[in-house]
PDB file of C-alpha atoms in Angstrom:
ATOM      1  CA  UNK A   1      39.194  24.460   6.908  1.00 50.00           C
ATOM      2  CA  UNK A   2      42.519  22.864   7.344  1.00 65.00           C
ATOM      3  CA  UNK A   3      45.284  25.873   7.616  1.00 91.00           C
ATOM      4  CA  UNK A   4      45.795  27.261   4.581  1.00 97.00           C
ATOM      5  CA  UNK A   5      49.252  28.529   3.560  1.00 98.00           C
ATOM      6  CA  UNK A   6      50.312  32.141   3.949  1.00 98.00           C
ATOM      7  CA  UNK A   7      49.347  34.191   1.078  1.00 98.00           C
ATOM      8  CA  UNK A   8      52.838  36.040   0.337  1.00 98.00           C
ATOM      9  CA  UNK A   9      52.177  39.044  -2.652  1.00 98.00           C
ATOM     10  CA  UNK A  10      55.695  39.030  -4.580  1.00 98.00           C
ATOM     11  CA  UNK A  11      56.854  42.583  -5.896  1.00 98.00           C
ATOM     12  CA  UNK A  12      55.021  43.693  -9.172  1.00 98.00           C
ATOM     13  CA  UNK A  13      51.596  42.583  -7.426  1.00 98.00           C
ATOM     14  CA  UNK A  14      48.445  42.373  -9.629  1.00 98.00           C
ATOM     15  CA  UNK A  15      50.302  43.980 -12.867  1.00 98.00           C
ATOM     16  CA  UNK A  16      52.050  47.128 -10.956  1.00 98.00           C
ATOM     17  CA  UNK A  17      55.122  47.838 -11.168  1.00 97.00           C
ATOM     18  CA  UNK A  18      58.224  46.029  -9.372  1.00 97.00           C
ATOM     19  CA  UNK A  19      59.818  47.933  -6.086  1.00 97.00           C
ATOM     20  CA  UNK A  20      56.651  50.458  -6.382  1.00 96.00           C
ATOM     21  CA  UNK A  21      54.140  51.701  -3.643  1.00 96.00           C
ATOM     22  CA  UNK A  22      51.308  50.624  -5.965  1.00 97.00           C
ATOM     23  CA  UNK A  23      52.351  47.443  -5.546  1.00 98.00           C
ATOM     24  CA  UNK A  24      52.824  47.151  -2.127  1.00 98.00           C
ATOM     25  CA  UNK A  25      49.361  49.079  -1.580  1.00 98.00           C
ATOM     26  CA  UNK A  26      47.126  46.485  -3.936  1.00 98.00           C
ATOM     27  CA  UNK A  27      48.654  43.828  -1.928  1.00 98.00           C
ATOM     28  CA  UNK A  28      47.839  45.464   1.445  1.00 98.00           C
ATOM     29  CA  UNK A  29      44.340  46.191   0.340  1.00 98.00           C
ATOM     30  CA  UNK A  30      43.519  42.283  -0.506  1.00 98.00           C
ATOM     31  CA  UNK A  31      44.796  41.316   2.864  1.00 97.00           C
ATOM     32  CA  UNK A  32      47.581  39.095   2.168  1.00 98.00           C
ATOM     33  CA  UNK A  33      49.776  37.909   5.019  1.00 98.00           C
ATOM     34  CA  UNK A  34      53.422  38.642   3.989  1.00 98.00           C
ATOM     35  CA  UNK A  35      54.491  41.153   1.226  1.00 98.00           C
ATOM     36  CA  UNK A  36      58.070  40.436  -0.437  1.00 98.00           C
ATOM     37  CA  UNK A  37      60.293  42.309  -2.414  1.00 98.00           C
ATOM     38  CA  UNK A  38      63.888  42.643  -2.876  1.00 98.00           C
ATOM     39  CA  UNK A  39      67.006  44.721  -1.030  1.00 98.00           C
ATOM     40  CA  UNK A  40      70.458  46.274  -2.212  1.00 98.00           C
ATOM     41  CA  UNK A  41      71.795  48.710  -0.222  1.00 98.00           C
ATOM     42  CA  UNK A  42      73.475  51.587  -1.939  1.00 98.00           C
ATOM     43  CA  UNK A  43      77.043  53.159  -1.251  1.00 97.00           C
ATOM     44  CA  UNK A  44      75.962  55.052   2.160  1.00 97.00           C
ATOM     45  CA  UNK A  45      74.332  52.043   3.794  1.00 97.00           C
ATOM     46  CA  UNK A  46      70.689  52.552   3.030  1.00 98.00           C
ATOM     47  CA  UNK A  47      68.795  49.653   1.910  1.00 98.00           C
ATOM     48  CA  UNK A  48      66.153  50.302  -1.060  1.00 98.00           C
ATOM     49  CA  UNK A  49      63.978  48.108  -2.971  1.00 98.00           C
ATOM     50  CA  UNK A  50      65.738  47.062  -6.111  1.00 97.00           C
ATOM     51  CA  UNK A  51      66.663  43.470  -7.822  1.00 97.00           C
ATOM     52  CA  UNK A  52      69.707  43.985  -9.695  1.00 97.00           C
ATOM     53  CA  UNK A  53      72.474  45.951  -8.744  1.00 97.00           C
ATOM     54  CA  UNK A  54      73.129  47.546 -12.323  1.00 96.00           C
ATOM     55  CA  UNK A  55      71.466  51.127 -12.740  1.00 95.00           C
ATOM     56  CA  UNK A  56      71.807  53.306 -16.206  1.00 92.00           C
ATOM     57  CA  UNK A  57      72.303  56.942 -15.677  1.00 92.00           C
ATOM     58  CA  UNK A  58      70.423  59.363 -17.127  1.00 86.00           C
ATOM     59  CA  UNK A  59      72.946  60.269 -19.449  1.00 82.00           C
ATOM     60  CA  UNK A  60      73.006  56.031 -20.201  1.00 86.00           C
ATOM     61  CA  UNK A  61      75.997  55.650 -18.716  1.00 90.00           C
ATOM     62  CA  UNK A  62      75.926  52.177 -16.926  1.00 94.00           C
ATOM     63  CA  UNK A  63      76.927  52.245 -13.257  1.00 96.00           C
ATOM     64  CA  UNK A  64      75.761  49.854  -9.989  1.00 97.00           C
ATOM     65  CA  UNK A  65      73.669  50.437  -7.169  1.00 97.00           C
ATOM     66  CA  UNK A  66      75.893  50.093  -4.541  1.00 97.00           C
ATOM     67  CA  UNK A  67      78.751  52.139  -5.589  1.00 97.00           C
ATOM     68  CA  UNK A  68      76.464  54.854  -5.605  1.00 96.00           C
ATOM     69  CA  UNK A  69      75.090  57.211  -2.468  1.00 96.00           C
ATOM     70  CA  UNK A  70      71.496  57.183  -1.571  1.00 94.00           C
ATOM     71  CA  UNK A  71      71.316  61.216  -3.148  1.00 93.00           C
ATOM     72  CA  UNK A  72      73.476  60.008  -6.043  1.00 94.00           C
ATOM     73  CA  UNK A  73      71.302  57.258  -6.962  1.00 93.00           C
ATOM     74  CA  UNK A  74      68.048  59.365  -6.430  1.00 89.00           C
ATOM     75  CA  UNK A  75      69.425  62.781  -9.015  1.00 91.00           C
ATOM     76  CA  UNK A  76      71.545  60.499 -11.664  1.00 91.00           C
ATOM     77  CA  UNK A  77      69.477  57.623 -12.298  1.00 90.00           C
ATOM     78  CA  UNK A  78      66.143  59.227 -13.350  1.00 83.00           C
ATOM     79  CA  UNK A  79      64.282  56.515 -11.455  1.00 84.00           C
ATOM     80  CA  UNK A  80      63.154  56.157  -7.621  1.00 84.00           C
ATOM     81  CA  UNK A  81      64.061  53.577  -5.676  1.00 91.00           C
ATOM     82  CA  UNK A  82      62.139  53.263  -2.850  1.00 95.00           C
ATOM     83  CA  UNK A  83      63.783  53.242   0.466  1.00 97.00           C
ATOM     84  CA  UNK A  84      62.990  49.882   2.804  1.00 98.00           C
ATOM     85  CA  UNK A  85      62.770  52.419   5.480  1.00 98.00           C
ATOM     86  CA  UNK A  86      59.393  54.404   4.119  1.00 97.00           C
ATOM     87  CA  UNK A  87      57.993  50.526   2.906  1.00 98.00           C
ATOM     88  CA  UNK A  88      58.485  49.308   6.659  1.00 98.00           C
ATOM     89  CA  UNK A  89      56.596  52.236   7.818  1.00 98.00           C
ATOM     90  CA  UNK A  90      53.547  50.969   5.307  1.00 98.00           C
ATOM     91  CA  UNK A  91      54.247  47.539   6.346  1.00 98.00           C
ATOM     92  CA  UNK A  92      53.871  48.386  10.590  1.00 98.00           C
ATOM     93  CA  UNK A  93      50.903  50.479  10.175  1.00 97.00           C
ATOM     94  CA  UNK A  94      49.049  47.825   8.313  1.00 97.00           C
ATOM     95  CA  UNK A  95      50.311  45.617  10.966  1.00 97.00           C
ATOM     96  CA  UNK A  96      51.870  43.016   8.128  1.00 98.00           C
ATOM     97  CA  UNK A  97      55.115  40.947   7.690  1.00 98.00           C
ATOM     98  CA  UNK A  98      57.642  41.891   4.863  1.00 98.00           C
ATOM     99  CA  UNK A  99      59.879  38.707   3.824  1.00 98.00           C
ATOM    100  CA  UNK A 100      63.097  40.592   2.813  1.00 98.00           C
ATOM    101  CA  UNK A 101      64.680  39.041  -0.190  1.00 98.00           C
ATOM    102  CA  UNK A 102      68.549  39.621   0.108  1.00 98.00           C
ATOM    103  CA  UNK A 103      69.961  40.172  -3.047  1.00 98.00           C
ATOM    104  CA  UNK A 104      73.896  40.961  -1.102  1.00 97.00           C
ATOM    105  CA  UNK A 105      75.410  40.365   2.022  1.00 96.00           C
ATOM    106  CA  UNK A 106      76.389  44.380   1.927  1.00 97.00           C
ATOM    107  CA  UNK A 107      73.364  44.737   3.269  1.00 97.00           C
ATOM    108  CA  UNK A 108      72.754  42.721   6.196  1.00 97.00           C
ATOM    109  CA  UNK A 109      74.345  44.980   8.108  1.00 97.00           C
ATOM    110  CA  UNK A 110      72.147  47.978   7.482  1.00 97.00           C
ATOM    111  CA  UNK A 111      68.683  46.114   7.462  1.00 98.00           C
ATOM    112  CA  UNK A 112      69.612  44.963  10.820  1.00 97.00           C
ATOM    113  CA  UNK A 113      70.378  48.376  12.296  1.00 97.00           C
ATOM    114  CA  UNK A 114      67.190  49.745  10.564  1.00 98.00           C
ATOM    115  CA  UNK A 115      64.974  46.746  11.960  1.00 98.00           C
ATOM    116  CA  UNK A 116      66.038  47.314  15.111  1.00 97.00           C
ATOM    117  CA  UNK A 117      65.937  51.152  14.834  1.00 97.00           C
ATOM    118  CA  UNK A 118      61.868  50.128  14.197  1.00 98.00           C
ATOM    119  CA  UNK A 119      61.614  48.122  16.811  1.00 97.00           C
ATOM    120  CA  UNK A 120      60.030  45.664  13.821  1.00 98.00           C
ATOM    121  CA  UNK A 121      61.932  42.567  14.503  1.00 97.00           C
ATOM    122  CA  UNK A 122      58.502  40.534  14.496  1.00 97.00           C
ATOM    123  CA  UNK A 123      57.180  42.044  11.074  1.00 98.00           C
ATOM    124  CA  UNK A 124      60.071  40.783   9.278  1.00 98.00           C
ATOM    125  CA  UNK A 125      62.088  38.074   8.110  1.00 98.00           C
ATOM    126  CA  UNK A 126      64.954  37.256   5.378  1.00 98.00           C
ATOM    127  CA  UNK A 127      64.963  35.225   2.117  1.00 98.00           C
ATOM    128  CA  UNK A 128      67.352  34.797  -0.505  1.00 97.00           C
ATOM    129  CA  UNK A 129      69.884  33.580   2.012  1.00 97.00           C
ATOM    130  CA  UNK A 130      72.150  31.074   0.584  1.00 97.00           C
ATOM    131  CA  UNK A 131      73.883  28.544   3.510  1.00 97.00           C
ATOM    132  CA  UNK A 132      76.611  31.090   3.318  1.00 97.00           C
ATOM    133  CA  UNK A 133      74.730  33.993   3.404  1.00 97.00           C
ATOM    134  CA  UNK A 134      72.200  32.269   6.139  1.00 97.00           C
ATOM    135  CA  UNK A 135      75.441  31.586   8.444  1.00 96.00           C
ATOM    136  CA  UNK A 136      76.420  35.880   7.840  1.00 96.00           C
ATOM    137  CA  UNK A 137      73.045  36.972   8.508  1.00 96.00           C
ATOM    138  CA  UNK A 138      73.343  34.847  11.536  1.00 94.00           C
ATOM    139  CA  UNK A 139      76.770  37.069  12.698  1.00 93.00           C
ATOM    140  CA  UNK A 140      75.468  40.395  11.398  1.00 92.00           C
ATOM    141  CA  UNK A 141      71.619  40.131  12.160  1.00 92.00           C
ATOM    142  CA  UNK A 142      71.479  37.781  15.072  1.00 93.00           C
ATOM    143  CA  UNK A 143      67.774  38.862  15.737  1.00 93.00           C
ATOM    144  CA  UNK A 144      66.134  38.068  12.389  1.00 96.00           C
ATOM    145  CA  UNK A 145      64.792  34.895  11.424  1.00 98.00           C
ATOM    146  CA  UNK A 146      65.589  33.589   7.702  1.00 98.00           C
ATOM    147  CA  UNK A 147      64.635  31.193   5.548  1.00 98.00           C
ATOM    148  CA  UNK A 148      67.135  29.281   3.363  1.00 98.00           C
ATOM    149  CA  UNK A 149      66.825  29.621  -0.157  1.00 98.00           C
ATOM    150  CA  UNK A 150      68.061  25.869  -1.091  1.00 95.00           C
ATOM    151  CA  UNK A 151      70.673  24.631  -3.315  1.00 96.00           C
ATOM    152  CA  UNK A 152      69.141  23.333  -6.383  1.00 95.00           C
ATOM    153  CA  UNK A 153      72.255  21.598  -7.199  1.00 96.00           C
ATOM    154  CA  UNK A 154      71.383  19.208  -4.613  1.00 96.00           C
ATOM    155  CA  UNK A 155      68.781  17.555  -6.941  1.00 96.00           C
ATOM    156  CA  UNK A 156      71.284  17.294  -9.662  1.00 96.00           C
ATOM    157  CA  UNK A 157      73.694  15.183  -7.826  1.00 96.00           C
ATOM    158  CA  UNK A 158      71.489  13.266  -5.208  1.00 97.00           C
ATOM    159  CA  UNK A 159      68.446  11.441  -5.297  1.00 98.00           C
ATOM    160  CA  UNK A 160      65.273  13.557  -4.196  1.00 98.00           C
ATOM    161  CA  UNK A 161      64.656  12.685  -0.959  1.00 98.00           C
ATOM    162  CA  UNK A 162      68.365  12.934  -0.153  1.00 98.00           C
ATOM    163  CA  UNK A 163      68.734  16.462  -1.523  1.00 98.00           C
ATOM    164  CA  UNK A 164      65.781  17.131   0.741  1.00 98.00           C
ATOM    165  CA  UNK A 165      67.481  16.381   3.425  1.00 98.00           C
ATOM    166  CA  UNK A 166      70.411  17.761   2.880  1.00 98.00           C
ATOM    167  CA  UNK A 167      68.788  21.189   2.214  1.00 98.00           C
ATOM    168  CA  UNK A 168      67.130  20.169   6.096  1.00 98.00           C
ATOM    169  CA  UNK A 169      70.392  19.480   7.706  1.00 98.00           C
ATOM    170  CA  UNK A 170      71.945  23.266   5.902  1.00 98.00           C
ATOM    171  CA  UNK A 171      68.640  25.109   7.031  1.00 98.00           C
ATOM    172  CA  UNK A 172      69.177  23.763  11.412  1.00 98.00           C
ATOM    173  CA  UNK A 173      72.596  24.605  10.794  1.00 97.00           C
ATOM    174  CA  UNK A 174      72.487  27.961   9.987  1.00 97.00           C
ATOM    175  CA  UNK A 175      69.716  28.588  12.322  1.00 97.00           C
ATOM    176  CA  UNK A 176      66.732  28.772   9.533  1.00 98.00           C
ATOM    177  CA  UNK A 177      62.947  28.411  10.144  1.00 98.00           C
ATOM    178  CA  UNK A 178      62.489  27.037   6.655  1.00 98.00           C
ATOM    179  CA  UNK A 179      62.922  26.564   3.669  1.00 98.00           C
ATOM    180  CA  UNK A 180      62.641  28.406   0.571  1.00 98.00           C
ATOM    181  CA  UNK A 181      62.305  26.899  -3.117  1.00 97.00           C
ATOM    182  CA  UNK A 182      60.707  27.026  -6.634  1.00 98.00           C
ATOM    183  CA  UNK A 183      57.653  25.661  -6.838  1.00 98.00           C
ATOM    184  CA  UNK A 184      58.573  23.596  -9.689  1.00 98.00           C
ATOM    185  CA  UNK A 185      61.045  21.530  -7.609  1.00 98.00           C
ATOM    186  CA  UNK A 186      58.526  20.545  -4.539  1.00 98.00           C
ATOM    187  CA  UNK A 187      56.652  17.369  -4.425  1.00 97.00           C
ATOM    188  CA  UNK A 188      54.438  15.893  -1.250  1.00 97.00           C
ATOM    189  CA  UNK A 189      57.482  14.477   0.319  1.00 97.00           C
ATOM    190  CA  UNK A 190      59.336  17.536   0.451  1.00 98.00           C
ATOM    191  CA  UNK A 191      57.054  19.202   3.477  1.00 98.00           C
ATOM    192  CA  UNK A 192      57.149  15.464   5.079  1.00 97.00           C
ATOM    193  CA  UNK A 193      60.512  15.803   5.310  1.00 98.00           C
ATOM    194  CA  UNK A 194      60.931  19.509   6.287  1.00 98.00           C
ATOM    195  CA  UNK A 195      58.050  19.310   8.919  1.00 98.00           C
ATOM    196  CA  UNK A 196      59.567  16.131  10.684  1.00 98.00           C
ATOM    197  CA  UNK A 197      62.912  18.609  10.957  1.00 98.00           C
ATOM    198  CA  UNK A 198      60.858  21.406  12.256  1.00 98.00           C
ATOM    199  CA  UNK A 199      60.879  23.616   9.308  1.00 98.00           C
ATOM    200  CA  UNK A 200      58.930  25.646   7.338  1.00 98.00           C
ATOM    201  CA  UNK A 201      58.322  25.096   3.116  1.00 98.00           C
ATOM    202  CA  UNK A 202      57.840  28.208   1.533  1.00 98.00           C
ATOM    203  CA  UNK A 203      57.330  28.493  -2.520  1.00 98.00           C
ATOM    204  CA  UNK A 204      57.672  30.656  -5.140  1.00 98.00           C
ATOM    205  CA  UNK A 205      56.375  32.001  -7.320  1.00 98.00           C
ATOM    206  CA  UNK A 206      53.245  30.517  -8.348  1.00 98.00           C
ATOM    207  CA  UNK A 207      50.850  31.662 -11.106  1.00 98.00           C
ATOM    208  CA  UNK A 208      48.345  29.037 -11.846  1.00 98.00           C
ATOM    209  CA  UNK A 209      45.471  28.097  -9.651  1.00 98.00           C
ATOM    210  CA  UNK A 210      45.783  24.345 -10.480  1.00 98.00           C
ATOM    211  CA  UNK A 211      49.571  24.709  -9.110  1.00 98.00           C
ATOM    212  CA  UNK A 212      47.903  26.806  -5.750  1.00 98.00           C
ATOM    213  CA  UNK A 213      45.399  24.061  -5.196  1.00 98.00           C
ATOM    214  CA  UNK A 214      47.618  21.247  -5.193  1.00 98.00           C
ATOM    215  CA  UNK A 215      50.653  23.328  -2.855  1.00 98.00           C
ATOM    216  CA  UNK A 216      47.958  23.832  -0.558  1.00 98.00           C
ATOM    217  CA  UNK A 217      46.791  20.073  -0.599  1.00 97.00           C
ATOM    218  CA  UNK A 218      50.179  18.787   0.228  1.00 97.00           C
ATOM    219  CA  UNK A 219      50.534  21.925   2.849  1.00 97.00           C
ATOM    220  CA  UNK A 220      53.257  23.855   2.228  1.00 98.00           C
ATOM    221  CA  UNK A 221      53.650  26.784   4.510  1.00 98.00           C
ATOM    222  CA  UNK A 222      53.179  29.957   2.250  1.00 98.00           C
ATOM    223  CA  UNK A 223      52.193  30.527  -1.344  1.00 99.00           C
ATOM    224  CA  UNK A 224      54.329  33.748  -3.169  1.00 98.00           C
ATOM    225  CA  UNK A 225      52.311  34.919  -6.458  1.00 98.00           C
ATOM    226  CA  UNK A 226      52.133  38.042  -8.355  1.00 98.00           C
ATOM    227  CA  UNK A 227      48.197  37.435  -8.178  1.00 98.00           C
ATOM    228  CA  UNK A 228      47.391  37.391  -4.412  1.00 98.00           C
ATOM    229  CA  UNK A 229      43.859  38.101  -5.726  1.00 98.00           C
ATOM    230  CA  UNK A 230      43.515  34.509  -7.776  1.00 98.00           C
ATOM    231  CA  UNK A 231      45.734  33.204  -4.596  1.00 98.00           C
ATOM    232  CA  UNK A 232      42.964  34.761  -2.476  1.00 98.00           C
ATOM    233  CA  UNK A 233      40.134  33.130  -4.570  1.00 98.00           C
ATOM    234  CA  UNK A 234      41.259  29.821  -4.426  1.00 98.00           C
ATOM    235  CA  UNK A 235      41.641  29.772  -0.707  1.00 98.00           C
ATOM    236  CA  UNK A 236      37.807  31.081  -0.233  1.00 97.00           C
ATOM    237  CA  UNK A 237      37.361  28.035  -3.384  1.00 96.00           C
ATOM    238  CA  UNK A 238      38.769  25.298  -0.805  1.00 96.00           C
ATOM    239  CA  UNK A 239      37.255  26.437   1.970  1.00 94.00           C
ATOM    240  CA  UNK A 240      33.843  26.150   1.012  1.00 93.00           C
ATOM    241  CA  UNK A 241      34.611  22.903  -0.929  1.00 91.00           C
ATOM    242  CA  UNK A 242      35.508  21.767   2.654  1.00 88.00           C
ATOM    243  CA  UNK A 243      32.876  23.074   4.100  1.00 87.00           C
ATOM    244  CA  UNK A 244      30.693  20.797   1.835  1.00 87.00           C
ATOM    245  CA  UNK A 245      32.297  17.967   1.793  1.00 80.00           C
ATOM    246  CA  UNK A 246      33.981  17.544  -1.371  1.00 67.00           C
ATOM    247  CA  UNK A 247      37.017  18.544  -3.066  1.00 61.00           C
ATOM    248  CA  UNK A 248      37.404  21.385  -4.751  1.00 55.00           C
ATOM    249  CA  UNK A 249      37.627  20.701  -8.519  1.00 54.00           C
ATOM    250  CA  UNK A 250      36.676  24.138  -9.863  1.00 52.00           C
ATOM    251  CA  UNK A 251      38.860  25.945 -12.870  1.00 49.00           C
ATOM    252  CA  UNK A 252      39.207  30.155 -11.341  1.00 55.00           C
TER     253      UNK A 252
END
């Protein structure tokens, strides 16, 4: 079969919860390539699994992530954050890649010291890196490759194949390996385009198997779902469809 893309399980996988060792285990055990979830960093520099920087306190007081200690956030929150240090530990002995997605700049600094405290500079890479953000993580984490998440206001104010690239020229210029972008906003042309600049597509986050079929057609480079087991499914689908000497057609 024709290379498939990389099967990337986004946080919450198959129904658990977001940030949660469940999650990151039901990925592992369907084999999926690349496991992503997102990274703050609290007060005391250690970077834990968490989207949004507001936390409410037990006693419902509101209060934010990062002004709080690791210890703080752990006894006055009511709710555990995982550390990225014990995921990376699940992520090396399964021998996987973890796409970081960088939800502040605070923490570039501290997920570069851990990587390299782990020696896991090849099981890891960044997303969520604006071209600002890309050009910091290239100061403060020299050693980690990064996608950049593109500017969607580039389709607003330039014709499609010009906002592609655009988003080309940012992602060389910040020293990216690809790209990163809603699904919703790719069409054929877009991997044309990145491929002849030597980059990577990478998509998010898709849910329907008609959507996986056709990414996978036009070949971008990796799929992220919530449902790396329909993801997983569709990829065996195409393969045998191949195989045969047809294309696949089939409704998972």
């Amino acid at each position: 079969m024709n290379s498939f893309p990389l099967i990337t399980a986004h946080t919450g996988s198959m129904g658990f919860p977001d940030h949660s060792l469940e999650s990151l285990q039901a990925a592992l055990s369907l084999g999926v390539d690349i496991y992503e979830d997102d990274i703050r960093v609290t007060r005391d520099g250690i970077p834990v699994l968490a989207h949004d920087d507001e936390v409410i306190l037990t006693e419902g007081v509101q209060s934010s992530l990062e002004s709080l200690t690791w210890q703080e956030l752990a006894e006055e929150s009511g709710v555990a954050f995982p550390t990225l240090e014990h995921t990376l530990r699940h992520i090396r002995e399964a021998d996987n890649i973890m796409n970081l997605d960088i939800k502040t700049t605070l923490a570039l600094e501290p997920i570069a010291a851990l990587i390299e405290q782990l020696h896991m500079q090849e099981q890891v890479f960044l997303s969520g890196c604006s071209y600002e953000m890309a050009k910091k993580a290239a100061k403060y984490a020299p050693r980690l490759r990064r996608l950049l998440n593109v500017n969607l206001q580039h389709f607003e104010r330039l014709p499609y194949t010009e906002a592609i690239v655009q988003m080309c020229r940012e992602a060389k210029a910040a020293g990216c390996f690809g790209l990163n972008l809603p699904y919703q906003a790719v069409q054929e042309q877009c991997i044309d385009i990145a491929v002849s600049n030597g980059l990577r597509v990478y998509v998010w986050t898709v849910m329907e198997a008609d959507d996986m079929r056709r990414l996978a057609r036009w070949g971008v480079h990796s799929i992220t779902t919530r449902n790396p087991l329909l993801l997983t499914a569709v990829r065996e689908e195409m393969k045998r469809a191949e195989e045969n000497g047809f294309e696949s057609k089939a409704e998972l």
